[in-house]
Structures are given as C-alpha cells and as structure tokens.
Tab-separated table of C-alpha atoms in Angstrom:
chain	number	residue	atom	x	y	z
N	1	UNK	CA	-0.168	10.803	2.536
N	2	UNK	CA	0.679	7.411	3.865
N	3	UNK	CA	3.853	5.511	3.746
N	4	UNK	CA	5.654	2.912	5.062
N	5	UNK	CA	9.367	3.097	5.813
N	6	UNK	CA	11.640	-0.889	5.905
N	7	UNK	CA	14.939	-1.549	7.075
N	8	UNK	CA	16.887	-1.760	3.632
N	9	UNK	CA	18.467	-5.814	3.383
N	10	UNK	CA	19.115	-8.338	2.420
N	11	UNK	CA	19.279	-9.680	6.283
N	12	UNK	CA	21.570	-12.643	6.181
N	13	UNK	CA	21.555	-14.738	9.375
N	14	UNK	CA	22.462	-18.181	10.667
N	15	UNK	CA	19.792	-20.560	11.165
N	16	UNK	CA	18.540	-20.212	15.153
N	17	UNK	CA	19.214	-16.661	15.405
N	18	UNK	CA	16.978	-13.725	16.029
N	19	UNK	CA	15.442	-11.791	13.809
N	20	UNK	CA	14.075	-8.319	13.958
N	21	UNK	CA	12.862	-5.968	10.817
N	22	UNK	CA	11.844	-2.532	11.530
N	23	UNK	CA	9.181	-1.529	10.076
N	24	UNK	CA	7.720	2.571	11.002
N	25	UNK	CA	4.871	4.415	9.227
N	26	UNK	CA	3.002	7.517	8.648
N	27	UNK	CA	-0.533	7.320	8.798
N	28	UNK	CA	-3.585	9.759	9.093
N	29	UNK	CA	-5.971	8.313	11.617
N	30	UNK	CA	-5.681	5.034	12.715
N	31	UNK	CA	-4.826	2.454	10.429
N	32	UNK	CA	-4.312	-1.391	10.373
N	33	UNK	CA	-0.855	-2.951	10.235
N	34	UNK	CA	-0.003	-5.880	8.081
N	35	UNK	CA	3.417	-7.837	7.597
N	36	UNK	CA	2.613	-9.957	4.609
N	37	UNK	CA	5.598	-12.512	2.800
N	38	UNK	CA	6.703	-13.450	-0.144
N	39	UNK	CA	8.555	-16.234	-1.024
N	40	UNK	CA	10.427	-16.825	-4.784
N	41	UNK	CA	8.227	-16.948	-6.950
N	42	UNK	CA	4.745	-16.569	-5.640
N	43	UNK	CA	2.138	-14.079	-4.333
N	44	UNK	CA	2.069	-12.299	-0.730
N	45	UNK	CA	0.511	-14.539	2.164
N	46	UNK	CA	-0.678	-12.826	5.476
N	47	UNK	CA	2.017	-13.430	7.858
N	48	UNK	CA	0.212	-11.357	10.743
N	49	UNK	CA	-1.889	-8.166	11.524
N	50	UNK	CA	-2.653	-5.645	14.136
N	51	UNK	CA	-5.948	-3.508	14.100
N	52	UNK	CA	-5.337	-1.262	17.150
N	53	UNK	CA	-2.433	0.322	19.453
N	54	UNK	CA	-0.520	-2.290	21.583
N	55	UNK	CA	-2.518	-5.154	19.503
N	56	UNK	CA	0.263	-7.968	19.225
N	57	UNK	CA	0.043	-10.098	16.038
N	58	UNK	CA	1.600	-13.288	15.845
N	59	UNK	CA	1.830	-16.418	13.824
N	60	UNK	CA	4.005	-19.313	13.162
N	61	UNK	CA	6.878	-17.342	15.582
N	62	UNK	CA	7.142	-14.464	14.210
N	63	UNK	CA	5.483	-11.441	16.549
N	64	UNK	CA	4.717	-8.059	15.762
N	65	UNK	CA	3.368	-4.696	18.342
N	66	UNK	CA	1.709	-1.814	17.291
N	67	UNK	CA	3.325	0.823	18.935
N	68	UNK	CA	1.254	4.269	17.885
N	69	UNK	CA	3.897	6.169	19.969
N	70	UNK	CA	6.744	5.672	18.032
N	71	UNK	CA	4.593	4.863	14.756
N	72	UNK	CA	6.292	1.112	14.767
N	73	UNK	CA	5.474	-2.644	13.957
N	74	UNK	CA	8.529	-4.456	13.838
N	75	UNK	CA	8.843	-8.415	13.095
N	76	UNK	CA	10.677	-10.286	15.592
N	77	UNK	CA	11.137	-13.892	15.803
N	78	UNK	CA	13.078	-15.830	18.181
N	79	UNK	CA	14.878	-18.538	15.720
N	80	UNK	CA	14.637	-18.422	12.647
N	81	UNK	CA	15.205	-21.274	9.829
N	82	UNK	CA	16.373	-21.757	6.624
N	83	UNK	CA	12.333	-21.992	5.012
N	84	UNK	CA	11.927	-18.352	6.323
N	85	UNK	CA	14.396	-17.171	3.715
N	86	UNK	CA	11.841	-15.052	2.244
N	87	UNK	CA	11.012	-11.407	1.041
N	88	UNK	CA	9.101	-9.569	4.050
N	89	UNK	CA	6.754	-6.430	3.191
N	90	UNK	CA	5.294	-4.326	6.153
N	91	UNK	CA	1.752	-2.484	4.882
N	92	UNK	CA	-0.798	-0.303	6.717
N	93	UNK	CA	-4.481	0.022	5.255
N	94	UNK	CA	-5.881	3.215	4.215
N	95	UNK	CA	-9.559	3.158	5.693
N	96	UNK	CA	-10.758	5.039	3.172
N	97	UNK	CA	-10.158	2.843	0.017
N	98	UNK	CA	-9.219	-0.484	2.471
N	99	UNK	CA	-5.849	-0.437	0.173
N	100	UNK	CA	-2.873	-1.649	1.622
N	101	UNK	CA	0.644	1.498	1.541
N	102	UNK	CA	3.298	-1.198	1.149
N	103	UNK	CA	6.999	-0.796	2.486
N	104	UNK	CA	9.646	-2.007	0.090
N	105	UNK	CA	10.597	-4.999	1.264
N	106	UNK	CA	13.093	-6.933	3.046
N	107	UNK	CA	14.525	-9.977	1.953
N	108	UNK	CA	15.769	-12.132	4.459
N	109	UNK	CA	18.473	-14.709	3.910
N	110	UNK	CA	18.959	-17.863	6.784
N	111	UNK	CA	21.892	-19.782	6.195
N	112	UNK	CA	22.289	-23.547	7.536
Z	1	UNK	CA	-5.606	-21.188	-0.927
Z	2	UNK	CA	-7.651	-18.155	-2.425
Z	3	UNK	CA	-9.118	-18.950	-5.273
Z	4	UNK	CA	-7.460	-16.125	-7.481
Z	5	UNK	CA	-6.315	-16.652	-11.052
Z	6	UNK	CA	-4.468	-14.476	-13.206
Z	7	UNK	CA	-3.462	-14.593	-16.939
Z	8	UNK	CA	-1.371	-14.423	-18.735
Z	9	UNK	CA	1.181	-15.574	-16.028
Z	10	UNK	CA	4.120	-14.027	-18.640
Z	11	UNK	CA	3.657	-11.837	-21.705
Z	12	UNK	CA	6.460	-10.298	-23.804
Z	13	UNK	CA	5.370	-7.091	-25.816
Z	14	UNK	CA	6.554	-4.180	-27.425
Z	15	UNK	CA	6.195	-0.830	-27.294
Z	16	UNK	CA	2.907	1.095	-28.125
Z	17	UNK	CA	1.210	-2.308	-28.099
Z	18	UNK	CA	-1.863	-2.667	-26.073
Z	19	UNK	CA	-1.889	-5.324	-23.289
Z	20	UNK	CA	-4.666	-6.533	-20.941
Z	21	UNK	CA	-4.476	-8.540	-17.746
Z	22	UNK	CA	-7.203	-10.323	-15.877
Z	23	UNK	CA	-7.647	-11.437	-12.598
Z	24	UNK	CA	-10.020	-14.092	-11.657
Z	25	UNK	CA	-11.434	-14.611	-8.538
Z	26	UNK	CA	-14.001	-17.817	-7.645
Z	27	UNK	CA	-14.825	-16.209	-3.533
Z	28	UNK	CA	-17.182	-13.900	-4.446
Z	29	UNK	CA	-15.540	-11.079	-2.690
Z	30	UNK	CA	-16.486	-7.284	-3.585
Z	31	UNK	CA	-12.832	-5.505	-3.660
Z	32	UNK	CA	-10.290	-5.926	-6.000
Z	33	UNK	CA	-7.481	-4.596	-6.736
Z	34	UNK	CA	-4.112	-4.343	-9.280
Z	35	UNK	CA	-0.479	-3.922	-7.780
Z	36	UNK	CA	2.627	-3.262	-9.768
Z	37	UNK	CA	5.797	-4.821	-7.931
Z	38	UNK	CA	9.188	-2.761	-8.778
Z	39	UNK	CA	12.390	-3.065	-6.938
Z	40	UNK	CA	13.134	-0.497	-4.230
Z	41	UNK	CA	9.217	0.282	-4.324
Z	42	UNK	CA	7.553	-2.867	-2.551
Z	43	UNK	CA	4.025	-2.908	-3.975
Z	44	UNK	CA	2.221	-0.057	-5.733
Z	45	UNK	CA	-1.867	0.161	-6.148
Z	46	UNK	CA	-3.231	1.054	-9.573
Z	47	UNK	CA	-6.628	0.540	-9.347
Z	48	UNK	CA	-9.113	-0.836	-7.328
Z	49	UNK	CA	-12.360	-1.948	-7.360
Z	50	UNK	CA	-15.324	-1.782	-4.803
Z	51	UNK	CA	-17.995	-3.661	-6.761
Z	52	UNK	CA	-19.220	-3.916	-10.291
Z	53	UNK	CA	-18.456	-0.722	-12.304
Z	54	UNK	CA	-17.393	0.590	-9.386
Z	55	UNK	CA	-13.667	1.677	-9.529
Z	56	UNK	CA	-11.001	4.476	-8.595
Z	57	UNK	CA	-7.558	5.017	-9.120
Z	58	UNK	CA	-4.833	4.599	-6.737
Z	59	UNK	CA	-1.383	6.278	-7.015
Z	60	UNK	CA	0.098	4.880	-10.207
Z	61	UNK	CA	-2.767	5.008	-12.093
Z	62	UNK	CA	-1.265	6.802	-15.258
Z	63	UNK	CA	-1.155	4.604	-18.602
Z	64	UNK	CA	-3.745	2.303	-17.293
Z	65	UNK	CA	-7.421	1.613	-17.210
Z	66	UNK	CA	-9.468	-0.984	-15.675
Z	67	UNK	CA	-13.140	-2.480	-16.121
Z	68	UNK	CA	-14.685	-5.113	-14.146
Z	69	UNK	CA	-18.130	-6.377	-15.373
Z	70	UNK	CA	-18.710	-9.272	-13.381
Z	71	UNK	CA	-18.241	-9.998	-9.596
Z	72	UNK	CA	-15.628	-12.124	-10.700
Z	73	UNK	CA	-13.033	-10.706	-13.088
Z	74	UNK	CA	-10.959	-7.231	-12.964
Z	75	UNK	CA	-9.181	-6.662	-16.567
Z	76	UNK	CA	-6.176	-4.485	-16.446
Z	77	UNK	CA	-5.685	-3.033	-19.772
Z	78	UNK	CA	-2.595	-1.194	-20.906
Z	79	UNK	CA	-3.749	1.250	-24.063
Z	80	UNK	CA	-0.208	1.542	-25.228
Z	81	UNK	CA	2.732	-0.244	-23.336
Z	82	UNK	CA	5.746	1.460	-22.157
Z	83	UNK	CA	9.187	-0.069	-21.283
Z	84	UNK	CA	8.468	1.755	-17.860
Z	85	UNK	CA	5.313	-0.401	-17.119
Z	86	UNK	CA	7.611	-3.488	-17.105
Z	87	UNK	CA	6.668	-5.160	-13.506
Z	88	UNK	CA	5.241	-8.082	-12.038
Z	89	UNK	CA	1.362	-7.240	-11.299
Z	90	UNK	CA	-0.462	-9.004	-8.975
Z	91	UNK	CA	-4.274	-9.092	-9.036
Z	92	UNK	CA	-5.475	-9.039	-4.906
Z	93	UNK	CA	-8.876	-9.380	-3.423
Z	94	UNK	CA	-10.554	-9.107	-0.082
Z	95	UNK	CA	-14.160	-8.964	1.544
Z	96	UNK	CA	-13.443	-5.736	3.175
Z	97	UNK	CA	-14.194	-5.469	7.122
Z	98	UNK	CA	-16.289	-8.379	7.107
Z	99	UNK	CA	-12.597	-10.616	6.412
Z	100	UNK	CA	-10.769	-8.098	8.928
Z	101	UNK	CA	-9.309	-6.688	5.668
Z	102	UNK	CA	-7.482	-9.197	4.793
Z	103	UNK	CA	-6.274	-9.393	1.154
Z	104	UNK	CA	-5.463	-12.091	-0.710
Z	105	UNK	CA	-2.931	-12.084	-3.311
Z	106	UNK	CA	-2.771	-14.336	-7.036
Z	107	UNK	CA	0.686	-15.364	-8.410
Z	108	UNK	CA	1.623	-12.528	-10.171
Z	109	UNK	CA	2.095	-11.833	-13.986
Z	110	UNK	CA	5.580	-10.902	-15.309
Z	111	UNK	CA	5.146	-8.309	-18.373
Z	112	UNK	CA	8.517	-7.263	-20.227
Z	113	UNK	CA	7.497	-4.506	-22.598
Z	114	UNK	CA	10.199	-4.419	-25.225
C-alpha cells in the first residue's frame, strides 16, 4: 500500500536559518504530492503541491521537488521565522479514492 | 476560508456510549471525507464520501459508520465509543480533479471517550 515516511522532530531552529524536512514515499503509480500545515490549534492549510516528476511547488518560501527517482519531496525554505513554528505533514493522493496517505508530522520550532 | 463546519468542536463521553459527528460544508463539493489525528500517526482516513449515499471505507474504518444524505453534511457516528477512538477528527472536502485535488480541512473536533 501507500505510505509516507517524515523526518521524526521537533526541528528547533533560529529565526533566518534554513530549513529542510524530508519527506520520501511509496506509491503505486503516480501519485500527487502535498505538504499541507498545521498550526496550534486549527485545521491543515495547503502549503504546496506537485502533480508530476520534477514539478516544483512553492509558496510563501517554502519549495518542494518531486523527485520519482529517489521517491522524495522535501520542504526547504531559505529563512525561516518565528510564525512558521508550525506542525508540517507531507501526503501523497491515492488516485483511486483521491484520499490523501499522510506522513506523521513534523513540528517545527523557530526561535527569535 | 472553506466554508467547512464541524460540531461538536469538543465532546466528553464514556464508554459504550454512542457519539456522532457532523461536518458541514456550504461549497457544494462532491468528496468528503473523516480523518482521525493521533500522535506518531499524522492523519488517518475513515471514511469517505464520493457523493450522496455514496461511501467506502478507508483504513481505520473499524467502530465507525458514516451516512451522508445531503450534498452538504457527512455524519460520523460512533455505535459504541471506545477509549481507543479518543482523537481529534477533522471533517475535509474537495472537488476532486476539477480543484487539482485539493482538500480542504474544518477545525477539528476533540472527543475524549472516558
């Protein structure tokens, strides 16, 4: 079946550094990549997506590649701030049932 | 924001009780879905739903059942609680391909099951 494999956290970093969270997956087919967020207290928001190999997502700095040949979509962003102290899930859609396989989450901690 | 309600936002119950969510959506979109969020586990589909009357499971599907009547609500229902289905659900919805599968999430209910 599908899954969807996260770098355990919590990340802690100092506000301006980079940021990367590995994110890998099995998958039958070809299947959309997601990186949603959460932050305390509320629902998962979109962050960004990829449909297709070498697709880049991106959105308010954060980027993400789908890379089918080592099965990766890590989140990268160059400097990161204090408001993106957040929980980050990577997710892949099954085709079939267009549900999302959700990693387990990474929380990420920026400190002033 | 997605116009996606869910109540009861909290509910305390006990064991053997039975317990029913519902999810609200005003967008008119056809799939719907219910989520359990555990720690270490990220989020895990229970049902879905691909129009009215039209459901399936998804892979913790055990202990619940679902019914959705109108375009607009999915009701989670719980027959008989169990301490292990304490978890934050969170209703989702999304318009399939036509929104580039996109899903959109509501704010979560908290259930403690005594």
């Amino acid at each position: 079946g599908n899954s969807v494999t996260q770098m355990e956290g919590p990340v802690t970093l100092s506000e301006e550094a980079f940021l990367t969270i590995n994110c890998t997956y099995t998958a039958t087919g070809y299947p959309s990549l997601f990186w949603y967020v959460q932050y305390p207290g509320e629902g998962l928001q979109l962050l960004l997506k990829a449909t297709k190999a070498d697709d880049k997502g991106s959105n308010k700095g954060f980027e993400a590649t789908y890379r089918k040949e080592t099965t990766s979509f890590h989140l990268e962003k160059g400097s990161v701030q204090v408001s993106d102290s957040a929980v980050y899930f990577c997710a892949l859609m099954d085709t079939g049932r267009r549900a999302l396989t959700f990693g387990s989450g990474t929380r990420l901690q920026v400190q002033p | 924001d997605a116009g996606i309600t869910q109540s009861p936002r909290h509910k305390v119950t006990e064991t053997g009780t039975p317990v029913t969510l519902r999810c609200h959506q005003t967008e008119n979109h056809r799939y719907m879905y219910w989520y359990r969020q555990d720690p270490g586990h990220g989020l895990r589909l229970i049902h879905y739903s691909y129009g009215v009357k039209d459901t399936d499971k998804g892979e913790v599907s055990d202990g619940y059942s679902v019914s959705r009547s109108k375009t607009e609500d999915f009701l989670l229902t719980l027959e008989s609680a169990t301490s292990s289905q304490t978890s934050v659900y969170f209703c989702a919805i999304s318009e399939g391909e036509l929104g580039g599968n996109e899903q959109f999430f509501g704010p979560g209910t908290r259930l403690t099951v005594l």
